[in-house]
Amino acid sequence: MQFTGAHILSIEQFERSDIERVFQVADSMEPYAQRRKVTRVLEGAILGNMFFEPSTRTRVSFGAAFNLLGGEVRETTGFQSTAIAKGESLYDTARVLSGYSDVICMRHPQSGSVAEFAAASRVPVINGGDGSNEHPSQALLDLYTIRKELIASGRGVDGLRIAMIGDLKFGRTVHSLCKLLCLYRDIQVTLVSPTELAMPEQLVEELRAAGHQVLVSEDLAGGIGHVDIAYSTRIQEERFTSREEANLYRGRFRLNQAIYTQYCEPNTVIMHPLPRDSREDANELDNDLNLNPNLAIFRQADNGVLVRMALFALILDVVEQVDRFARPVNWYSGRE
Ligand code: CP
């Protein structure tokens, strides 16, 4: 794919070679993300960060990634702080904000809304999550994490065994991840969810068409027994008609240290796109896993900065210039 100037709206845009390119650039961003070096390659550039739904990781890590490349960030959060609350259309909003920005990242509750916005934008737009449809940068950082976690055991993505657990109907991260896995070979995907929250059939068909083995189950213990990755997800309460409806499913598939010890292989890596719901009635990924070295959720979140830096560098065509604008950091940095 041609990265320069591209919108990033769906994983369907990517070929396997494109993914390798993103990961190669992400690797090269480590000295900057880990505060060993500073670069000003995007000095003068502005990211418009438009989040119409709550976000901690995606919003802040896109912003931090842009700052780490030397650019500035302007943000709106929620509908009430924008003129959309006064009836302005996505078209007008896109025309206006793309005049203020060099690239825009957007999250919106409606599927397809980011693509609609991008069609009117004068600058590249990155989908930070559109309803239950897609979250492409999350899938990229998830696969980047899987690849890094498996390197220690000499494994690659081809031949991967992964269980996706929880709300697979509304979880956009697993939708994008399934599409991404279709670019790889010989994958075993176990889908553990309540029947009512099953992975959309279209995505199951795409996985099978890619030659992958897909197992559908309501049994957590059986589903996590022989996998490299146990990928847990939250019940997406915001997509339900009421909290009561979400309560029907909350807490159904809880992974904790005792269950992990009893059913998982010793090296199974635990992932979650976060936020995990740590309220007592949910707790799909228990805090008692926090000291488990195979809990990769915070490494996963850290990797989001690398992958998002890579996307900006590729879209704005500065990959080859990043190091030319580099210098050592001035401040104390006690990071590992
Ligand atoms: N993973 C993710 O999208 O997290 P946020 O909702 O905090 O952005």
PDB file of C-alpha atoms and ligand atoms in Angstrom, residues 54-59 107 135 138 172-173 273-275, ligand 1:
ATOM      1  CA  PRO A  54     -14.270   7.817  26.108  1.00  0.00           C
ATOM      2  CA  SER A  55     -10.656   6.734  25.647  1.00  0.00           C
ATOM      3  CA  THR A  56      -7.504   6.638  27.719  1.00  0.00           C
ATOM      4  CA  ARG A  57      -4.964   4.628  25.706  1.00  0.00           C
ATOM      5  CA  THR A  58      -5.863   5.424  22.126  1.00  0.00           C
ATOM      6  CA  ARG A  59      -6.322   9.156  22.640  1.00  0.00           C
ATOM      7  CA  ARG A 107     -13.098   7.876  17.521  1.00  0.00           C
ATOM      8  CA  HIS A 135     -10.037  -0.406  15.648  1.00  0.00           C
ATOM      9  CA  GLN A 138      -5.256  -1.565  18.132  1.00  0.00           C
ATOM     10  CA  ARG A 172     -14.078  -3.899  17.619  1.00  0.00           C
ATOM     11  CA  THR A 173     -10.534  -4.836  18.620  1.00  0.00           C
ATOM     12  CA  PRO A 273      -6.931  -4.361  24.708  1.00  0.00           C
ATOM     13  CA  LEU A 274      -7.890  -2.579  27.962  1.00  0.00           C
ATOM     14  CA  PRO A 275      -9.657  -1.079  29.720  1.00  0.00           C
TER      15      PRO A 275
HETATM   16  N1   CP B   1      -7.773  -0.151  23.845  1.00  0.00           N
HETATM   17  C1   CP B   1      -8.441   1.016  23.796  1.00  0.00           C
HETATM   18  O1   CP B   1      -8.999   1.384  22.771  1.00  0.00           O
HETATM   19  O2   CP B   1      -8.433   1.699  24.956  1.00  0.00           O
HETATM   20  P1   CP B   1      -9.113   3.128  25.177  1.00  0.00           P
HETATM   21  O3   CP B   1     -10.603   2.933  25.058  1.00  0.00           O
HETATM   22  O4   CP B   1      -8.674   3.578  26.533  1.00  0.00           O
HETATM   23  O5   CP B   1      -8.630   4.026  24.082  1.00  0.00           O
END
